[in-house]
Amino acid sequence: QEQLVESGGGLVQSGDSLRLSCEPSGRTFSSHAMAWFRQTPGKERQFVAILVWNNNSTFYADAVKGRFTISGDQDKGAIYLQMNDLKPEDTAVYYCGARTASPGAFGHWGPGTQVTVSK
């Protein structure tokens, strides 16, 4: 199964911005939608944002709505997450996933990128 790779994480202060990137680690593959998730130790992976390719529709978790923006390049099979006004509660490992059909589960997970927001 083709994998994705995330990048762009780091250590920032509260109120700062970061831009995460997600792209195929090898050859590009087609998908129905791609999304960002995040996970903190001891908790389940949580949905952050999704981009559906056929109509470029987006949807966000309430916790990030108005602060995060998902975008993508379907030809590259890549998505991005612009994160503004970061808060300590945004600290997590961020993962991107792809769903090749709807309905269907997300997969093709990358290793994740750590985002740490200090107060």
Short mmCIF file of N, CA, C and O in Angstrom, two decimals, residues 10-115:
data_model
loop_
_atom_site.label_atom_id
_atom_site.label_comp_id
_atom_site.label_asym_id
_atom_site.label_seq_id
_atom_site.Cartn_x
_atom_site.Cartn_y
_atom_site.Cartn_z
N GLY A 10 6.75 21.24 14.37
CA GLY A 10 7.81 21.90 15.12
C GLY A 10 7.34 22.39 16.46
O GLY A 10 6.20 22.11 16.87
N LEU A 11 8.20 23.14 17.12
CA LEU A 11 7.90 23.73 18.43
C LEU A 11 7.65 25.21 18.22
O LEU A 11 8.52 25.92 17.70
N VAL A 12 6.46 25.66 18.60
CA VAL A 12 6.10 27.06 18.44
C VAL A 12 5.45 27.56 19.73
O VAL A 12 5.15 26.77 20.63
N GLN A 13 5.23 28.86 19.77
CA GLN A 13 4.56 29.46 20.92
C GLN A 13 3.08 29.67 20.63
O GLN A 13 2.66 29.72 19.47
N SER A 14 2.33 29.80 21.69
CA SER A 14 0.90 30.05 21.55
C SER A 14 0.67 31.30 20.70
O SER A 14 1.33 32.32 20.89
N GLY A 15 -0.24 31.18 19.73
CA GLY A 15 -0.53 32.27 18.82
C GLY A 15 0.24 32.23 17.51
O GLY A 15 -0.10 32.96 16.57
N ASP A 16 1.25 31.39 17.44
CA ASP A 16 2.05 31.27 16.22
C ASP A 16 1.31 30.44 15.16
O ASP A 16 0.24 29.90 15.41
N SER A 17 1.95 30.33 14.00
CA SER A 17 1.39 29.58 12.88
C SER A 17 2.38 28.52 12.40
O SER A 17 3.59 28.66 12.58
N LEU A 18 1.84 27.46 11.81
CA LEU A 18 2.62 26.42 11.16
C LEU A 18 1.86 25.95 9.93
O LEU A 18 0.62 26.04 9.88
N ARG A 19 2.60 25.44 8.96
CA ARG A 19 1.99 24.86 7.76
C ARG A 19 2.52 23.44 7.61
O ARG A 19 3.72 23.24 7.43
N LEU A 20 1.61 22.49 7.69
CA LEU A 20 1.97 21.09 7.51
C LEU A 20 1.76 20.67 6.06
O LEU A 20 0.86 21.18 5.39
N SER A 21 2.59 19.75 5.61
CA SER A 21 2.46 19.20 4.27
C SER A 21 2.35 17.68 4.35
O SER A 21 2.89 17.05 5.26
N CYS A 22 1.66 17.12 3.38
CA CYS A 22 1.49 15.67 3.29
C CYS A 22 1.56 15.30 1.82
O CYS A 22 0.82 15.87 1.00
N GLU A 23 2.42 14.36 1.48
CA GLU A 23 2.55 13.94 0.09
C GLU A 23 2.90 12.47 0.04
O GLU A 23 3.35 11.90 1.03
N PRO A 24 2.70 11.83 -1.10
CA PRO A 24 3.05 10.42 -1.21
C PRO A 24 4.55 10.22 -1.02
O PRO A 24 5.36 11.00 -1.51
N SER A 25 4.91 9.15 -0.31
CA SER A 25 6.32 8.87 -0.11
C SER A 25 6.95 8.26 -1.36
O SER A 25 8.17 8.31 -1.54
N GLY A 26 6.12 7.71 -2.23
CA GLY A 26 6.59 7.13 -3.48
C GLY A 26 5.77 7.67 -4.64
O GLY A 26 5.65 8.87 -4.81
N ARG A 27 5.18 6.78 -5.38
CA ARG A 27 4.39 7.23 -6.53
C ARG A 27 3.04 7.77 -6.09
O ARG A 27 2.50 7.35 -5.07
N THR A 28 2.51 8.68 -6.86
CA THR A 28 1.22 9.28 -6.57
C THR A 28 0.11 8.26 -6.78
O THR A 28 0.20 7.42 -7.69
N PHE A 29 -0.91 8.31 -5.96
CA PHE A 29 -2.07 7.42 -6.12
C PHE A 29 -3.34 8.27 -6.01
O PHE A 29 -3.35 9.32 -5.38
N SER A 30 -4.40 7.80 -6.63
CA SER A 30 -5.65 8.55 -6.62
C SER A 30 -6.42 8.24 -5.34
O SER A 30 -6.28 7.16 -4.75
N SER A 31 -7.22 9.20 -4.92
CA SER A 31 -8.02 9.02 -3.72
C SER A 31 -9.32 9.80 -3.86
O SER A 31 -9.43 10.70 -4.70
N HIS A 32 -10.28 9.46 -3.05
CA HIS A 32 -11.56 10.17 -3.00
C HIS A 32 -11.45 11.39 -2.10
O HIS A 32 -12.04 12.45 -2.37
N ALA A 33 -10.71 11.26 -1.02
CA ALA A 33 -10.55 12.34 -0.06
C ALA A 33 -9.26 12.13 0.72
O ALA A 33 -8.76 11.01 0.83
N MET A 34 -8.75 13.22 1.26
CA MET A 34 -7.60 13.16 2.15
C MET A 34 -7.91 14.00 3.37
O MET A 34 -8.70 14.96 3.30
N ALA A 35 -7.29 13.64 4.47
CA ALA A 35 -7.64 14.31 5.71
C ALA A 35 -6.46 14.37 6.66
O ALA A 35 -5.50 13.61 6.54
N TRP A 36 -6.58 15.27 7.61
CA TRP A 36 -5.63 15.38 8.71
C TRP A 36 -6.29 14.88 9.99
O TRP A 36 -7.46 15.17 10.26
N PHE A 37 -5.49 14.16 10.76
CA PHE A 37 -5.90 13.70 12.08
C PHE A 37 -4.78 14.06 13.05
O PHE A 37 -3.66 14.39 12.64
N ARG A 38 -5.06 13.99 14.34
CA ARG A 38 -4.02 14.23 15.33
C ARG A 38 -4.21 13.29 16.51
O ARG A 38 -5.34 12.85 16.79
N GLN A 39 -3.12 13.05 17.20
CA GLN A 39 -3.17 12.10 18.31
C GLN A 39 -2.21 12.54 19.41
O GLN A 39 -1.08 12.94 19.13
N THR A 40 -2.70 12.45 20.64
CA THR A 40 -1.86 12.69 21.82
C THR A 40 -1.71 11.38 22.57
O THR A 40 -2.52 10.47 22.42
N PRO A 41 -0.67 11.27 23.39
CA PRO A 41 -0.41 10.01 24.09
C PRO A 41 -1.60 9.52 24.90
O PRO A 41 -2.21 10.29 25.65
N GLY A 42 -1.92 8.25 24.73
CA GLY A 42 -3.00 7.64 25.48
C GLY A 42 -4.39 7.90 24.96
O GLY A 42 -5.37 7.44 25.55
N LYS A 43 -4.48 8.65 23.87
CA LYS A 43 -5.80 8.96 23.31
C LYS A 43 -5.91 8.45 21.88
O LYS A 43 -4.91 8.21 21.21
N GLU A 44 -7.15 8.31 21.43
CA GLU A 44 -7.37 7.85 20.07
C GLU A 44 -7.06 8.98 19.07
O GLU A 44 -7.13 10.17 19.42
N ARG A 45 -6.76 8.56 17.87
CA ARG A 45 -6.53 9.53 16.80
C ARG A 45 -7.84 10.29 16.54
O ARG A 45 -8.91 9.70 16.41
N GLN A 46 -7.73 11.62 16.43
CA GLN A 46 -8.92 12.47 16.27
C GLN A 46 -8.90 13.15 14.91
O GLN A 46 -7.84 13.60 14.43
N PHE A 47 -10.08 13.29 14.35
CA PHE A 47 -10.24 13.99 13.07
C PHE A 47 -9.96 15.48 13.25
O PHE A 47 -10.39 16.09 14.23
N VAL A 48 -9.28 16.07 12.26
CA VAL A 48 -9.01 17.51 12.26
C VAL A 48 -9.70 18.19 11.08
O VAL A 48 -10.45 19.15 11.25
N ALA A 49 -9.42 17.71 9.86
CA ALA A 49 -9.97 18.35 8.66
C ALA A 49 -9.92 17.39 7.50
O ALA A 49 -9.05 16.53 7.43
N ILE A 50 -10.86 17.56 6.56
CA ILE A 50 -10.93 16.71 5.38
C ILE A 50 -11.11 17.54 4.13
O ILE A 50 -11.76 18.59 4.16
N LEU A 51 -10.54 17.06 3.04
CA LEU A 51 -10.71 17.67 1.72
C LEU A 51 -11.20 16.58 0.78
O LEU A 51 -10.53 15.56 0.59
N VAL A 52 -12.39 16.78 0.21
CA VAL A 52 -12.96 15.83 -0.74
C VAL A 52 -12.66 16.34 -2.13
O VAL A 52 -13.07 17.45 -2.50
N TRP A 53 -11.99 15.52 -2.94
CA TRP A 53 -11.46 16.01 -4.21
C TRP A 53 -12.54 16.34 -5.24
O TRP A 53 -12.41 17.33 -5.97
N ASN A 54 -13.61 15.58 -5.32
CA ASN A 54 -14.50 15.75 -6.47
C ASN A 54 -15.22 17.09 -6.48
O ASN A 54 -15.62 17.57 -7.55
N ASN A 55 -15.39 17.71 -5.32
CA ASN A 55 -16.03 19.02 -5.28
C ASN A 55 -15.26 20.01 -4.43
O ASN A 55 -15.74 21.10 -4.13
N ASN A 56 -14.03 19.63 -4.04
CA ASN A 56 -13.17 20.49 -3.22
C ASN A 56 -13.86 20.94 -1.93
O ASN A 56 -13.56 22.01 -1.41
N SER A 57 -14.75 20.12 -1.43
CA SER A 57 -15.40 20.49 -0.18
C SER A 57 -14.48 20.17 0.99
O SER A 57 -13.67 19.24 0.94
N THR A 58 -14.62 20.98 2.03
CA THR A 58 -13.81 20.82 3.23
C THR A 58 -14.72 20.79 4.46
O THR A 58 -15.83 21.34 4.45
N PHE A 59 -14.21 20.17 5.49
CA PHE A 59 -14.95 20.09 6.75
C PHE A 59 -13.93 20.03 7.87
O PHE A 59 -12.88 19.40 7.72
N TYR A 60 -14.25 20.70 8.99
CA TYR A 60 -13.29 20.83 10.08
C TYR A 60 -13.90 20.38 11.41
O TYR A 60 -15.10 20.52 11.64
N ALA A 61 -13.04 19.91 12.28
CA ALA A 61 -13.45 19.68 13.65
C ALA A 61 -13.73 21.02 14.31
O ALA A 61 -13.09 22.03 13.99
N ASP A 62 -14.68 21.05 15.22
CA ASP A 62 -15.05 22.29 15.88
C ASP A 62 -13.85 22.95 16.56
O ASP A 62 -13.74 24.18 16.58
N ALA A 63 -12.94 22.15 17.09
CA ALA A 63 -11.81 22.70 17.85
C ALA A 63 -10.86 23.52 17.01
O ALA A 63 -10.11 24.34 17.54
N VAL A 64 -10.88 23.32 15.69
CA VAL A 64 -9.92 24.03 14.82
C VAL A 64 -10.61 24.94 13.82
O VAL A 64 -9.93 25.68 13.10
N LYS A 65 -11.91 24.92 13.78
CA LYS A 65 -12.65 25.72 12.82
C LYS A 65 -12.33 27.20 12.99
O LYS A 65 -12.33 27.73 14.10
N GLY A 66 -12.04 27.86 11.87
CA GLY A 66 -11.70 29.28 11.91
C GLY A 66 -10.22 29.55 12.12
O GLY A 66 -9.76 30.68 11.93
N ARG A 67 -9.46 28.54 12.52
CA ARG A 67 -8.01 28.71 12.74
C ARG A 67 -7.18 27.89 11.75
O ARG A 67 -6.09 28.31 11.37
N PHE A 68 -7.68 26.74 11.36
CA PHE A 68 -6.95 25.85 10.45
C PHE A 68 -7.62 25.88 9.08
O PHE A 68 -8.84 25.99 8.96
N THR A 69 -6.79 25.73 8.03
CA THR A 69 -7.30 25.65 6.67
C THR A 69 -6.62 24.51 5.94
O THR A 69 -5.38 24.46 5.88
N ILE A 70 -7.42 23.61 5.39
CA ILE A 70 -6.89 22.51 4.60
C ILE A 70 -6.95 22.88 3.12
O ILE A 70 -7.92 23.49 2.67
N SER A 71 -5.91 22.50 2.39
CA SER A 71 -5.88 22.72 0.95
C SER A 71 -5.12 21.57 0.33
O SER A 71 -4.54 20.73 1.05
N GLY A 72 -5.11 21.51 -1.00
CA GLY A 72 -4.42 20.39 -1.60
C GLY A 72 -4.16 20.56 -3.07
O GLY A 72 -4.63 21.51 -3.71
N ASP A 73 -3.37 19.67 -3.60
CA ASP A 73 -3.03 19.59 -5.01
C ASP A 73 -3.31 18.16 -5.44
O ASP A 73 -2.52 17.25 -5.16
N GLN A 74 -4.44 17.97 -6.13
CA GLN A 74 -4.86 16.62 -6.46
C GLN A 74 -3.89 15.93 -7.41
O GLN A 74 -3.67 14.73 -7.32
N ASP A 75 -3.30 16.68 -8.31
CA ASP A 75 -2.34 16.09 -9.25
C ASP A 75 -1.13 15.51 -8.53
O ASP A 75 -0.56 14.52 -8.96
N LYS A 76 -0.74 16.16 -7.45
CA LYS A 76 0.39 15.68 -6.67
C LYS A 76 -0.02 14.69 -5.59
O LYS A 76 0.84 14.07 -4.97
N GLY A 77 -1.33 14.60 -5.36
CA GLY A 77 -1.78 13.75 -4.26
C GLY A 77 -1.35 14.29 -2.92
O GLY A 77 -1.08 13.52 -1.98
N ALA A 78 -1.29 15.60 -2.80
CA ALA A 78 -0.76 16.25 -1.60
C ALA A 78 -1.82 17.12 -0.95
O ALA A 78 -2.68 17.69 -1.63
N ILE A 79 -1.76 17.22 0.37
CA ILE A 79 -2.60 18.16 1.09
C ILE A 79 -1.73 18.96 2.06
O ILE A 79 -0.62 18.55 2.39
N TYR A 80 -2.29 20.07 2.50
CA TYR A 80 -1.58 20.97 3.39
C TYR A 80 -2.53 21.39 4.51
O TYR A 80 -3.74 21.35 4.34
N LEU A 81 -1.96 21.80 5.62
CA LEU A 81 -2.77 22.29 6.72
C LEU A 81 -2.13 23.56 7.26
O LEU A 81 -1.05 23.50 7.87
N GLN A 82 -2.77 24.68 6.98
CA GLN A 82 -2.31 25.95 7.52
C GLN A 82 -2.93 26.11 8.89
O GLN A 82 -4.16 26.13 9.01
N MET A 83 -2.11 26.21 9.89
CA MET A 83 -2.59 26.30 11.28
C MET A 83 -2.20 27.66 11.84
O MET A 83 -1.01 27.98 11.96
N ASN A 84 -3.21 28.45 12.15
CA ASN A 84 -2.99 29.79 12.71
C ASN A 84 -3.49 29.85 14.15
O ASN A 84 -4.31 29.03 14.56
N ASP A 85 -2.99 30.82 14.87
CA ASP A 85 -3.42 31.03 16.26
C ASP A 85 -3.35 29.72 17.04
O ASP A 85 -4.32 29.30 17.69
N LEU A 86 -2.20 29.09 16.98
CA LEU A 86 -2.05 27.79 17.64
C LEU A 86 -2.17 27.92 19.15
O LEU A 86 -1.76 28.93 19.75
N LYS A 87 -2.73 26.89 19.75
CA LYS A 87 -2.96 26.84 21.19
C LYS A 87 -2.26 25.62 21.77
O LYS A 87 -2.02 24.64 21.06
N PRO A 88 -1.93 25.65 23.05
CA PRO A 88 -1.27 24.47 23.67
C PRO A 88 -2.06 23.18 23.45
O PRO A 88 -1.45 22.11 23.29
N GLU A 89 -3.38 23.27 23.41
CA GLU A 89 -4.19 22.07 23.20
C GLU A 89 -4.11 21.52 21.79
O GLU A 89 -4.63 20.44 21.51
N ASP A 90 -3.44 22.23 20.89
CA ASP A 90 -3.20 21.71 19.55
C ASP A 90 -1.96 20.81 19.51
O ASP A 90 -1.69 20.18 18.48
N THR A 91 -1.24 20.74 20.61
CA THR A 91 -0.07 19.88 20.68
C THR A 91 -0.45 18.43 20.44
O THR A 91 -1.34 17.89 21.11
N ALA A 92 0.19 17.80 19.45
CA ALA A 92 -0.14 16.42 19.08
C ALA A 92 0.79 15.99 17.96
O ALA A 92 1.51 16.80 17.38
N VAL A 93 0.72 14.70 17.66
CA VAL A 93 1.32 14.20 16.42
C VAL A 93 0.23 14.27 15.36
O VAL A 93 -0.87 13.76 15.55
N TYR A 94 0.54 14.92 14.27
CA TYR A 94 -0.42 15.10 13.18
C TYR A 94 -0.14 14.09 12.07
O TYR A 94 1.01 13.93 11.64
N TYR A 95 -1.20 13.42 11.65
CA TYR A 95 -1.12 12.41 10.60
C TYR A 95 -2.02 12.80 9.44
O TYR A 95 -3.07 13.41 9.64
N CYS A 96 -1.63 12.41 8.24
CA CYS A 96 -2.54 12.55 7.12
C CYS A 96 -2.89 11.15 6.61
O CYS A 96 -2.10 10.21 6.73
N GLY A 97 -4.09 11.05 6.08
CA GLY A 97 -4.57 9.79 5.55
C GLY A 97 -5.34 10.02 4.27
O GLY A 97 -5.78 11.14 4.00
N ALA A 98 -5.51 8.97 3.51
CA ALA A 98 -6.26 9.04 2.27
C ALA A 98 -7.33 7.97 2.26
O ALA A 98 -7.14 6.87 2.81
N ARG A 99 -8.46 8.33 1.66
CA ARG A 99 -9.57 7.39 1.50
C ARG A 99 -9.77 7.20 0.00
O ARG A 99 -10.04 8.17 -0.72
N THR A 100 -9.61 5.98 -0.46
CA THR A 100 -9.65 5.76 -1.91
C THR A 100 -11.06 5.58 -2.44
O THR A 100 -11.28 5.65 -3.65
N ALA A 101 -12.03 5.37 -1.57
CA ALA A 101 -13.43 5.22 -2.00
C ALA A 101 -14.34 5.68 -0.89
O ALA A 101 -13.95 5.72 0.29
N SER A 102 -15.55 6.06 -1.26
CA SER A 102 -16.55 6.46 -0.28
C SER A 102 -17.81 5.62 -0.48
O SER A 102 -18.35 5.58 -1.59
N PRO A 103 -18.32 4.97 0.57
CA PRO A 103 -17.73 4.98 1.92
C PRO A 103 -16.48 4.13 2.00
O PRO A 103 -16.22 3.31 1.14
N GLY A 104 -15.70 4.38 3.01
CA GLY A 104 -14.46 3.64 3.18
C GLY A 104 -13.66 4.21 4.33
O GLY A 104 -13.96 5.30 4.83
N ALA A 105 -12.66 3.48 4.74
CA ALA A 105 -11.81 3.91 5.85
C ALA A 105 -10.58 4.64 5.32
O ALA A 105 -10.14 4.42 4.18
N PHE A 106 -10.05 5.50 6.16
CA PHE A 106 -8.81 6.16 5.80
C PHE A 106 -7.64 5.21 6.04
O PHE A 106 -7.65 4.39 6.97
N GLY A 107 -6.63 5.35 5.19
CA GLY A 107 -5.43 4.54 5.32
C GLY A 107 -4.26 5.28 4.73
O GLY A 107 -4.30 6.50 4.59
N HIS A 108 -3.25 4.54 4.33
CA HIS A 108 -2.03 5.09 3.74
C HIS A 108 -1.32 6.03 4.71
O HIS A 108 -0.65 6.98 4.29
N TRP A 109 -1.47 5.78 6.00
CA TRP A 109 -0.96 6.68 7.01
C TRP A 109 0.55 6.87 6.91
O TRP A 109 1.30 5.93 6.63
N GLY A 110 0.98 8.11 7.18
CA GLY A 110 2.39 8.39 7.30
C GLY A 110 2.85 8.24 8.73
O GLY A 110 2.06 7.89 9.61
N PRO A 111 4.12 8.51 9.00
CA PRO A 111 4.66 8.38 10.36
C PRO A 111 4.25 9.51 11.29
O PRO A 111 4.44 9.42 12.50
N GLY A 112 3.69 10.59 10.72
CA GLY A 112 3.25 11.71 11.53
C GLY A 112 4.33 12.76 11.71
O GLY A 112 5.52 12.52 11.48
N THR A 113 3.89 13.95 12.10
CA THR A 113 4.81 15.04 12.40
C THR A 113 4.37 15.68 13.71
O THR A 113 3.18 15.95 13.91
N GLN A 114 5.32 15.92 14.59
CA GLN A 114 5.01 16.43 15.92
C GLN A 114 4.83 17.94 15.89
O GLN A 114 5.67 18.67 15.35
N VAL A 115 3.74 18.39 16.47
CA VAL A 115 3.48 19.81 16.67
C VAL A 115 3.40 20.05 18.17
O VAL A 115 2.60 19.42 18.86
#
